[in-house]
Amino acid sequence: MTDTQGDDRPIDGADGAGDGNRATAGGSGVRHVRTRREHRALRAVGLVTTAVLAFGASGATAVLVRTLGNVEQVDNKELVAPETERPPAPVPDPEDPLAGLPVNLVLIGSDDRSGANAEIGGAEEGMRSDTTMLLHISADRSRVELVSVPRDLRIAIPSCTVTGGGTTRASSQATFNEAFSRGWVGGKDLASAATCTQMTVEQMSGVRTDGFMVVDFAGFQTMVDALDGVPMCIPEDMDDKESNLHLTAGTQTLTGAQALALARARHGLSDGSDTYRMGRQQALLAAMTKSVLSQNILTDLSNLLQFLDAATSSLSISGGVDLKGLAFSLRSVRPDAVTFLTIPSGPQPGNVNRVVLTAEAEDVWARVVADQPVVPEVEAPPAPQEPSAPTGADPVVPPVPTTPEQAAPVDPLADRKPGVAITSADAQAAC
């Protein structure tokens, strides 16, 4: 059954477990194991992107296993869409499945308030999607790009297979974060919820993904604390009672708790919208990534393993990801090659509380598919040629070179419209 109304009512459950047909997931062009951590997924995708430098993918594993003693590997092989309904997969080198291939992962922050997360965000029933990013790592390992997807984006959601064999209903138009909710209600597990989000991202973008990652509150705090905090320039006082954010203007080294509060904060900041909250999350992740790179964590295998062991204590991933291998392959990435932006989007006509993709979004998705920089490189204008002096005339004296004006520094925490990017090099450790 396809829902064409696209309303935001709670999902009652998956369509019957015996109905085996899935809706065809047309591209837009542009497990069965339950674990004790299944209900501890996250809201702020913060740590994920520092660990962003650590993840690649191979084939899905058959069962949940632990990587580095911490990371939960989620088996979702039976839940992903059939090959005929997915973007084409790159052909790997049989000797090294990751060599020379781009890596695309869906980073998910779910608003889960059980277990240790209840002590941080307050106890609530159920699990909801809150923050989602598409992570792209270039085939040559020179670029890392993260594209935020608004949770209130109105798009088509495919029918998703869930644990137990049932399927969720498809919608020609619905709110993006419903994909996670439908998978959760239908399968009652993280694998179903996250895989439905993964399949929705693929249908929306046309990008073949290698898996998903989900992080929780506690994991975010642990990663920041593993870095001994994140230095940031806070341009003005920031207060949000609901997220327990209280920062004074000036140079600050944020603790894990403070960084989490900043990632969650929305009320009382800017216009209170989720659009600008995503921008602040990106600024925080940029600062975290710059801190990792500046400390040379990725170039020292011993330090890398210690960092990952501390930082991934509450991380769930699919796809059999080798954390240390891909992280080490990114040891030469530069801060200005780690890019963050929100997919180009704007208010839905007639409903300012929802957003829709704009025409520019198709170009961003196409660049990810082609493994090209999401922000086109601007070619420098050709240098003016010196005029030649006529025969017998005095030689032309070249003009005195002038020092080019320096571009004004970017404030990563300033409000940015979707499609406007920052890099980790823009992160300011001091005011």
Short mmCIF file of C-alpha atoms in Angstrom, two decimals:
data_model
loop_
_atom_site.label_atom_id
_atom_site.label_comp_id
_atom_site.label_asym_id
_atom_site.label_seq_id
_atom_site.Cartn_x
_atom_site.Cartn_y
_atom_site.Cartn_z
CA MET A 1 0.00 0.00 0.00
CA THR A 2 1.38 3.40 -0.95
CA ASP A 3 0.53 6.37 1.23
CA THR A 4 0.08 9.41 -1.01
CA GLN A 5 -1.11 11.71 1.73
CA GLY A 6 2.31 12.12 3.30
CA ASP A 7 0.91 12.99 6.72
CA ASP A 8 2.94 12.90 9.91
CA ARG A 9 0.71 10.62 11.95
CA PRO A 10 2.34 7.96 14.12
CA ILE A 11 2.95 4.75 12.22
CA ASP A 12 0.81 1.89 13.53
CA GLY A 13 3.15 -0.81 12.22
CA ALA A 14 4.49 -2.59 9.21
CA ASP A 15 2.27 -3.99 6.53
CA GLY A 16 1.60 -7.70 6.97
CA ALA A 17 4.54 -9.96 7.52
CA GLY A 18 3.36 -12.28 4.80
CA ASP A 19 3.10 -9.75 2.03
CA GLY A 20 6.61 -10.21 0.44
CA ASN A 21 6.37 -7.56 -2.29
CA ARG A 22 8.29 -4.32 -1.88
CA ALA A 23 7.55 -1.09 -3.64
CA THR A 24 10.03 -0.26 -6.37
CA ALA A 25 12.52 2.31 -5.11
CA GLY A 26 13.00 4.65 -8.02
CA GLY A 27 15.97 6.98 -7.81
CA SER A 28 15.45 10.72 -7.90
CA GLY A 29 18.59 11.18 -9.99
CA VAL A 30 20.28 13.86 -8.12
CA ARG A 31 20.01 -9.06 11.36
CA HIS A 32 17.84 -10.25 12.86
CA VAL A 33 19.69 -9.97 16.18
CA ARG A 34 18.68 -7.79 19.07
CA THR A 35 21.41 -6.45 21.40
CA ARG A 36 21.49 -4.58 24.68
CA ARG A 37 22.73 -1.51 22.81
CA GLU A 38 19.98 -1.53 20.28
CA HIS A 39 18.03 1.04 22.23
CA ARG A 40 20.99 3.39 22.76
CA ALA A 41 21.37 5.11 19.44
CA LEU A 42 21.65 9.01 19.63
CA ARG A 43 20.50 12.39 18.83
CA ALA A 44 23.65 14.34 18.12
CA VAL A 45 25.73 12.80 15.40
CA GLY A 46 28.70 14.63 16.81
CA LEU A 47 31.31 12.02 17.34
CA VAL A 48 30.40 10.23 14.21
CA THR A 49 32.16 12.63 11.98
CA THR A 50 35.41 12.61 13.77
CA ALA A 51 35.11 8.89 13.54
CA VAL A 52 34.09 9.75 10.02
CA LEU A 53 37.75 9.53 9.25
CA ALA A 54 37.61 5.96 10.44
CA PHE A 55 34.99 4.15 8.48
CA GLY A 56 34.83 2.21 5.22
CA ALA A 57 32.83 -0.80 4.24
CA SER A 58 32.95 -4.26 2.75
CA GLY A 59 30.17 -6.87 2.57
CA ALA A 60 27.55 -7.18 5.33
CA THR A 61 28.37 -9.68 8.06
CA ALA A 62 26.03 -12.51 9.07
CA VAL A 63 25.82 -11.66 12.77
CA LEU A 64 26.52 -8.87 15.22
CA VAL A 65 30.18 -8.81 16.19
CA ARG A 66 32.33 -6.44 18.17
CA THR A 67 35.08 -4.37 16.58
CA LEU A 68 37.78 -3.11 18.92
CA GLY A 69 35.70 -4.55 21.75
CA ASN A 70 33.15 -1.73 21.46
CA VAL A 71 31.49 -1.22 18.12
CA GLU A 72 28.27 -3.11 17.45
CA GLN A 73 28.21 -4.56 13.93
CA VAL A 74 24.58 -4.69 12.77
CA ASP A 75 23.54 -7.39 10.33
CA ASN A 76 21.08 -5.83 7.87
CA LYS A 77 21.85 -7.96 4.81
CA GLU A 78 18.30 -9.28 4.62
CA LEU A 79 16.76 -5.82 5.03
CA VAL A 80 18.39 -3.79 2.25
CA ALA A 81 16.53 -3.43 -1.03
CA PRO A 82 17.14 -5.91 -3.89
CA GLU A 83 20.05 -5.04 -6.20
CA THR A 84 17.61 -4.14 -8.98
CA GLU A 85 16.16 -1.38 -6.79
CA ARG A 86 19.45 0.16 -5.63
CA PRO A 87 22.03 2.42 -7.28
CA PRO A 88 24.77 0.34 -8.95
CA ALA A 89 27.66 -0.78 -6.78
CA PRO A 90 31.27 -0.05 -7.78
CA VAL A 91 33.35 -3.05 -8.86
CA PRO A 92 35.94 -3.74 -6.12
CA ASP A 93 39.50 -4.95 -6.47
CA PRO A 94 39.30 -8.62 -5.40
CA GLU A 95 42.69 -8.22 -3.68
CA ASP A 96 41.61 -5.14 -1.70
CA PRO A 97 37.86 -4.38 -1.63
CA LEU A 98 38.43 -0.80 -0.41
CA ALA A 99 41.32 0.20 -2.63
CA GLY A 100 40.49 2.85 -5.20
CA LEU A 101 36.80 2.99 -4.35
CA PRO A 102 34.77 5.77 -2.72
CA VAL A 103 32.98 5.02 0.54
CA ASN A 104 29.46 6.29 1.33
CA LEU A 105 27.88 5.81 4.74
CA VAL A 106 24.62 7.08 6.26
CA LEU A 107 25.24 8.63 9.69
CA ILE A 108 22.14 8.56 11.87
CA GLY A 109 21.35 10.23 15.17
CA SER A 110 18.26 8.79 16.81
CA ASP A 111 16.52 10.48 19.69
CA ASP A 112 16.66 7.53 22.09
CA ARG A 113 16.07 8.20 25.80
CA SER A 114 16.64 4.78 27.36
CA GLY A 115 19.54 3.39 29.38
CA ALA A 116 22.47 5.75 29.92
CA ASN A 117 20.92 8.25 27.50
CA ALA A 118 17.94 8.77 29.81
CA GLU A 119 20.31 10.23 32.39
CA ILE A 120 21.52 12.75 29.81
CA GLY A 121 18.42 13.69 27.82
CA GLY A 122 15.56 12.54 30.07
CA ALA A 123 13.64 9.26 29.83
CA GLU A 124 11.09 8.81 27.04
CA GLU A 125 9.53 5.81 25.33
CA GLY A 126 10.38 4.77 21.78
CA MET A 127 13.12 5.79 19.35
CA ARG A 128 13.02 8.59 16.77
CA SER A 129 15.35 9.85 14.09
CA ASP A 130 16.78 13.31 14.66
CA THR A 131 19.98 13.90 12.69
CA THR A 132 21.14 12.30 9.43
CA MET A 133 24.19 12.90 7.26
CA LEU A 134 25.55 11.26 4.15
CA LEU A 135 29.29 10.72 4.56
CA HIS A 136 31.38 10.49 1.38
CA ILE A 137 35.06 9.52 1.41
CA SER A 138 36.74 9.93 -1.97
CA ALA A 139 38.33 6.98 -3.71
CA ASP A 140 41.80 8.52 -3.42
CA ARG A 141 41.20 9.23 0.30
CA SER A 142 41.99 12.91 -0.18
CA ARG A 143 38.50 14.24 0.64
CA VAL A 144 35.85 13.70 3.31
CA GLU A 145 32.43 15.29 2.72
CA LEU A 146 29.35 15.33 4.91
CA VAL A 147 25.94 16.36 3.65
CA SER A 148 23.23 16.95 6.26
CA VAL A 149 19.66 15.89 5.40
CA PRO A 150 16.92 17.93 7.16
CA ARG A 151 14.65 15.78 9.30
CA ASP A 152 11.64 17.82 8.13
CA LEU A 153 12.42 17.30 4.43
CA ARG A 154 9.41 16.20 2.36
CA ILE A 155 10.38 13.35 0.04
CA ALA A 156 9.25 9.92 -1.15
CA ILE A 157 9.83 7.03 1.28
CA PRO A 158 10.12 3.49 -0.15
CA SER A 159 8.60 0.36 1.30
CA CYS A 160 11.23 -1.21 3.57
CA THR A 161 11.76 -4.82 4.60
CA VAL A 162 11.96 -5.20 8.38
CA THR A 163 13.16 -7.88 10.76
CA GLY A 164 10.64 -10.71 10.77
CA GLY A 165 9.90 -10.46 7.04
CA GLY A 166 7.28 -7.72 6.98
CA THR A 167 7.38 -4.51 4.96
CA THR A 168 6.52 -0.93 5.76
CA ARG A 169 4.21 1.15 3.61
CA ALA A 170 5.60 3.42 0.91
CA SER A 171 4.73 7.10 0.54
CA SER A 172 5.01 9.32 -2.50
CA GLN A 173 5.62 12.20 -0.10
CA ALA A 174 6.32 12.15 3.63
CA THR A 175 8.65 13.70 6.18
CA PHE A 176 12.18 12.24 5.95
CA ASN A 177 12.49 11.18 9.60
CA GLU A 178 9.38 9.00 9.20
CA ALA A 179 11.58 6.43 7.43
CA PHE A 180 13.38 5.63 10.70
CA SER A 181 10.12 5.58 12.64
CA ARG A 182 8.42 3.22 10.20
CA GLY A 183 11.33 0.79 10.29
CA TRP A 184 11.45 0.91 14.09
CA VAL A 185 7.73 0.30 14.55
CA GLY A 186 7.67 -2.44 11.92
CA GLY A 187 10.76 -4.36 13.02
CA LYS A 188 11.14 -3.29 16.65
CA ASP A 189 14.92 -3.04 16.25
CA LEU A 190 17.67 -0.66 15.25
CA ALA A 191 18.58 -2.61 12.12
CA SER A 192 15.11 -2.14 10.61
CA ALA A 193 14.91 1.55 11.51
CA ALA A 194 18.40 2.50 10.30
CA THR A 195 18.17 0.41 7.13
CA CYS A 196 14.90 2.07 6.13
CA THR A 197 16.62 5.45 6.54
CA GLN A 198 19.57 4.16 4.48
CA MET A 199 17.28 2.97 1.66
CA THR A 200 15.41 6.31 1.71
CA VAL A 201 18.69 8.22 1.34
CA GLU A 202 19.65 6.02 -1.61
CA GLN A 203 16.30 6.57 -3.35
CA MET A 204 16.46 10.32 -2.75
CA SER A 205 20.07 10.83 -3.83
CA GLY A 206 20.90 8.09 -6.31
CA VAL A 207 24.03 7.40 -4.23
CA ARG A 208 24.90 3.77 -3.51
CA THR A 209 25.71 3.49 0.21
CA ASP A 210 27.94 0.96 1.96
CA GLY A 211 26.15 0.92 5.30
CA PHE A 212 25.01 3.03 8.22
CA MET A 213 26.37 4.22 11.57
CA VAL A 214 24.34 5.16 14.64
CA VAL A 215 25.73 6.87 17.76
CA ASP A 216 24.21 7.75 21.14
CA PHE A 217 24.53 10.57 23.69
CA ALA A 218 27.05 8.73 25.85
CA GLY A 219 29.23 7.86 22.87
CA PHE A 220 29.39 11.48 21.76
CA GLN A 221 30.55 12.65 25.16
CA THR A 222 33.13 9.88 25.35
CA MET A 223 34.67 10.85 22.01
CA VAL A 224 35.02 14.51 22.96
CA ASP A 225 36.53 13.60 26.30
CA ALA A 226 38.93 11.22 24.51
CA LEU A 227 40.20 14.31 22.68
CA ASP A 228 40.63 16.12 26.03
CA GLY A 229 37.89 18.48 24.86
CA VAL A 230 37.30 20.49 21.70
CA PRO A 231 38.72 24.04 21.49
CA MET A 232 36.32 26.49 19.85
CA CYS A 233 35.77 30.21 19.53
CA ILE A 234 32.31 31.02 20.90
CA PRO A 235 31.39 34.41 19.34
CA GLU A 236 28.59 35.22 21.79
CA ASP A 237 26.93 33.85 24.90
CA MET A 238 24.85 30.77 24.12
CA ASP A 239 22.08 29.51 26.40
CA ASP A 240 19.44 26.82 25.91
CA LYS A 241 17.84 25.48 29.08
CA GLU A 242 16.30 22.47 27.32
CA SER A 243 19.68 21.11 26.22
CA ASN A 244 21.50 22.46 29.30
CA LEU A 245 23.73 24.65 27.14
CA HIS A 246 25.44 27.55 28.91
CA LEU A 247 28.52 28.94 27.15
CA THR A 248 30.07 32.37 27.55
CA ALA A 249 31.62 34.25 24.63
CA GLY A 250 35.33 33.73 24.08
CA THR A 251 37.82 30.91 23.66
CA GLN A 252 36.47 27.70 25.18
CA THR A 253 37.56 24.07 25.37
CA LEU A 254 34.27 22.20 25.35
CA THR A 255 33.91 19.09 27.50
CA GLY A 256 31.93 16.13 26.24
CA ALA A 257 28.82 17.31 28.08
CA GLN A 258 29.14 20.87 26.71
CA ALA A 259 29.72 19.66 23.15
CA LEU A 260 26.64 17.44 23.35
CA ALA A 261 24.57 20.35 24.66
CA LEU A 262 25.73 22.48 21.72
CA ALA A 263 24.87 19.74 19.22
CA ARG A 264 21.36 19.41 20.66
CA ALA A 265 20.63 23.10 21.27
CA ARG A 266 18.00 24.88 19.23
CA HIS A 267 15.75 26.99 21.47
CA GLY A 268 16.93 30.51 22.12
CA LEU A 269 19.59 30.34 19.40
CA SER A 270 19.20 32.16 16.08
CA ASP A 271 15.61 31.67 14.84
CA GLY A 272 15.20 28.34 16.67
CA SER A 273 15.06 26.37 13.42
CA ASP A 274 16.52 22.96 12.73
CA THR A 275 18.21 24.40 9.63
CA TYR A 276 20.60 26.54 11.64
CA ARG A 277 21.02 23.86 14.30
CA MET A 278 22.45 21.59 11.58
CA GLY A 279 24.93 24.34 10.79
CA ARG A 280 26.08 24.49 14.41
CA GLN A 281 26.43 20.71 14.47
CA GLN A 282 28.64 20.92 11.38
CA ALA A 283 30.77 23.62 13.05
CA LEU A 284 31.26 21.38 16.07
CA LEU A 285 32.19 18.40 13.91
CA ALA A 286 34.60 20.57 11.93
CA ALA A 287 36.33 21.56 15.17
CA MET A 288 36.46 17.94 16.35
CA THR A 289 37.93 16.73 13.06
CA LYS A 290 40.52 19.51 13.04
CA SER A 291 41.50 18.53 16.57
CA VAL A 292 41.98 14.90 15.53
CA LEU A 293 44.12 15.91 12.57
CA SER A 294 46.18 18.42 14.57
CA GLN A 295 46.97 15.81 17.22
CA ASN A 296 48.25 13.39 14.54
CA ILE A 297 46.02 10.66 15.91
CA LEU A 298 45.57 9.13 12.46
CA THR A 299 49.29 8.89 11.73
CA ASP A 300 50.19 6.84 14.79
CA LEU A 301 48.59 3.39 14.74
CA SER A 302 48.99 2.88 18.49
CA ASN A 303 47.36 6.24 19.30
CA LEU A 304 44.68 5.58 16.69
CA LEU A 305 43.67 2.29 18.28
CA GLN A 306 43.56 3.83 21.75
CA PHE A 307 41.44 6.72 20.47
CA LEU A 308 39.01 4.48 18.60
CA ASP A 309 38.69 2.18 21.60
CA ALA A 310 37.68 5.13 23.79
CA ALA A 311 35.60 6.92 21.18
CA THR A 312 33.46 4.10 19.81
CA SER A 313 32.01 2.75 23.03
CA SER A 314 28.44 3.40 21.90
CA LEU A 315 28.58 3.02 18.13
CA SER A 316 26.49 0.68 15.97
CA ILE A 317 27.44 0.12 12.33
CA SER A 318 26.53 -2.14 9.42
CA GLY A 319 28.58 -3.39 6.51
CA GLY A 320 31.54 -5.06 8.25
CA VAL A 321 33.45 -1.80 8.56
CA ASP A 322 37.21 -1.96 9.28
CA LEU A 323 37.66 1.10 11.50
CA LYS A 324 41.41 1.22 11.90
CA GLY A 325 42.20 0.34 8.28
CA LEU A 326 40.23 3.15 6.65
CA ALA A 327 41.23 5.64 9.33
CA PHE A 328 44.89 4.95 8.72
CA SER A 329 44.37 5.37 4.96
CA LEU A 330 43.10 8.90 5.66
CA ARG A 331 46.16 9.96 7.62
CA SER A 332 47.17 12.52 4.97
CA VAL A 333 43.80 14.26 4.59
CA ARG A 334 43.96 18.04 5.11
CA PRO A 335 41.48 20.05 7.23
CA ASP A 336 40.46 22.09 4.18
CA ALA A 337 39.50 18.84 2.42
CA VAL A 338 36.89 17.91 5.08
CA THR A 339 33.70 19.65 3.94
CA PHE A 340 30.32 20.09 5.61
CA LEU A 341 27.06 21.41 4.15
CA THR A 342 23.30 20.93 4.28
CA ILE A 343 21.69 19.64 1.10
CA PRO A 344 20.20 22.64 -0.77
CA SER A 345 16.61 23.00 0.35
CA GLY A 346 14.02 25.61 1.22
CA PRO A 347 10.59 26.05 2.84
CA GLN A 348 7.77 24.00 1.39
CA PRO A 349 5.21 26.27 -0.30
CA GLY A 350 2.32 26.72 2.08
CA ASN A 351 4.09 25.09 5.06
CA VAL A 352 7.06 26.91 6.58
CA ASN A 353 7.57 24.05 9.06
CA ARG A 354 8.60 21.64 6.28
CA VAL A 355 11.34 21.87 3.65
CA VAL A 356 11.78 20.56 0.10
CA LEU A 357 14.85 20.04 -2.06
CA THR A 358 15.79 22.87 -4.41
CA ALA A 359 17.17 22.49 -7.92
CA GLU A 360 20.75 22.81 -6.65
CA ALA A 361 20.40 19.57 -4.67
CA GLU A 362 20.54 17.45 -7.82
CA ASP A 363 24.01 18.80 -8.62
CA VAL A 364 25.29 17.96 -5.13
CA TRP A 365 24.03 14.37 -5.37
CA ALA A 366 25.47 14.01 -8.89
CA ARG A 367 28.88 15.13 -7.63
CA VAL A 368 28.81 12.55 -4.85
CA VAL A 369 27.90 9.81 -7.35
CA ALA A 370 30.75 10.92 -9.64
CA ASP A 371 33.20 11.19 -6.70
CA GLN A 372 33.76 14.87 -7.41
CA PRO A 373 34.07 17.62 -4.76
CA VAL A 374 30.59 18.65 -3.60
CA VAL A 375 31.74 22.26 -3.81
CA PRO A 376 33.10 22.87 -7.35
CA GLU A 377 36.66 24.06 -7.40
CA VAL A 378 36.95 27.65 -8.66
CA GLU A 379 39.66 28.11 -11.27
CA ALA A 380 41.97 31.05 -10.71
CA PRO A 381 41.69 33.75 -13.41
CA PRO A 382 44.61 33.75 -15.85
CA ALA A 383 47.41 36.17 -15.01
CA PRO A 384 47.33 39.30 -17.17
CA GLN A 385 50.01 39.33 -19.86
CA GLU A 386 52.50 42.15 -19.86
CA PRO A 387 52.21 44.34 -22.95
CA SER A 388 55.22 44.21 -25.27
CA ALA A 389 57.05 47.46 -25.98
CA PRO A 390 57.17 48.72 -29.57
CA THR A 391 60.51 48.40 -31.35
CA GLY A 392 62.91 51.15 -30.24
CA ALA A 393 60.72 52.21 -27.32
CA ASP A 394 61.77 52.15 -23.71
CA PRO A 395 61.01 48.81 -22.05
CA VAL A 396 57.70 48.60 -20.24
CA VAL A 397 58.16 48.77 -16.49
CA PRO A 398 56.02 46.07 -14.88
CA PRO A 399 53.58 47.28 -12.22
CA VAL A 400 54.58 46.88 -8.62
CA PRO A 401 52.89 43.74 -7.31
CA THR A 402 50.32 44.30 -4.62
CA THR A 403 49.49 42.02 -1.77
CA PRO A 404 46.08 40.41 -2.39
CA GLU A 405 43.43 41.10 0.18
CA GLN A 406 43.01 38.32 2.68
CA ALA A 407 39.55 36.80 2.80
CA ALA A 408 37.70 37.49 6.00
CA PRO A 409 37.74 34.49 8.36
CA VAL A 410 34.61 32.37 8.30
CA ASP A 411 32.59 32.04 11.50
CA PRO A 412 31.51 28.37 11.41
CA LEU A 413 28.84 29.00 14.06
CA ALA A 414 27.17 31.77 12.06
CA ASP A 415 23.84 31.03 10.38
CA ARG A 416 24.36 29.45 6.96
CA LYS A 417 21.75 28.67 4.36
CA PRO A 418 21.54 25.10 2.99
CA GLY A 419 24.14 24.55 0.29
CA VAL A 420 26.72 26.93 1.84
CA ALA A 421 29.73 24.87 2.94
CA ILE A 422 32.44 25.10 5.57
CA THR A 423 35.56 22.98 6.05
CA SER A 424 37.46 21.84 9.09
CA ALA A 425 40.06 24.48 8.23
CA ASP A 426 37.43 27.13 9.06
CA ALA A 427 37.20 25.87 12.67
CA GLN A 428 38.59 28.45 15.08
CA ALA A 429 40.30 27.10 18.16
CA ALA A 430 40.70 30.60 19.63
CA CYS A 431 39.00 33.97 19.25
#
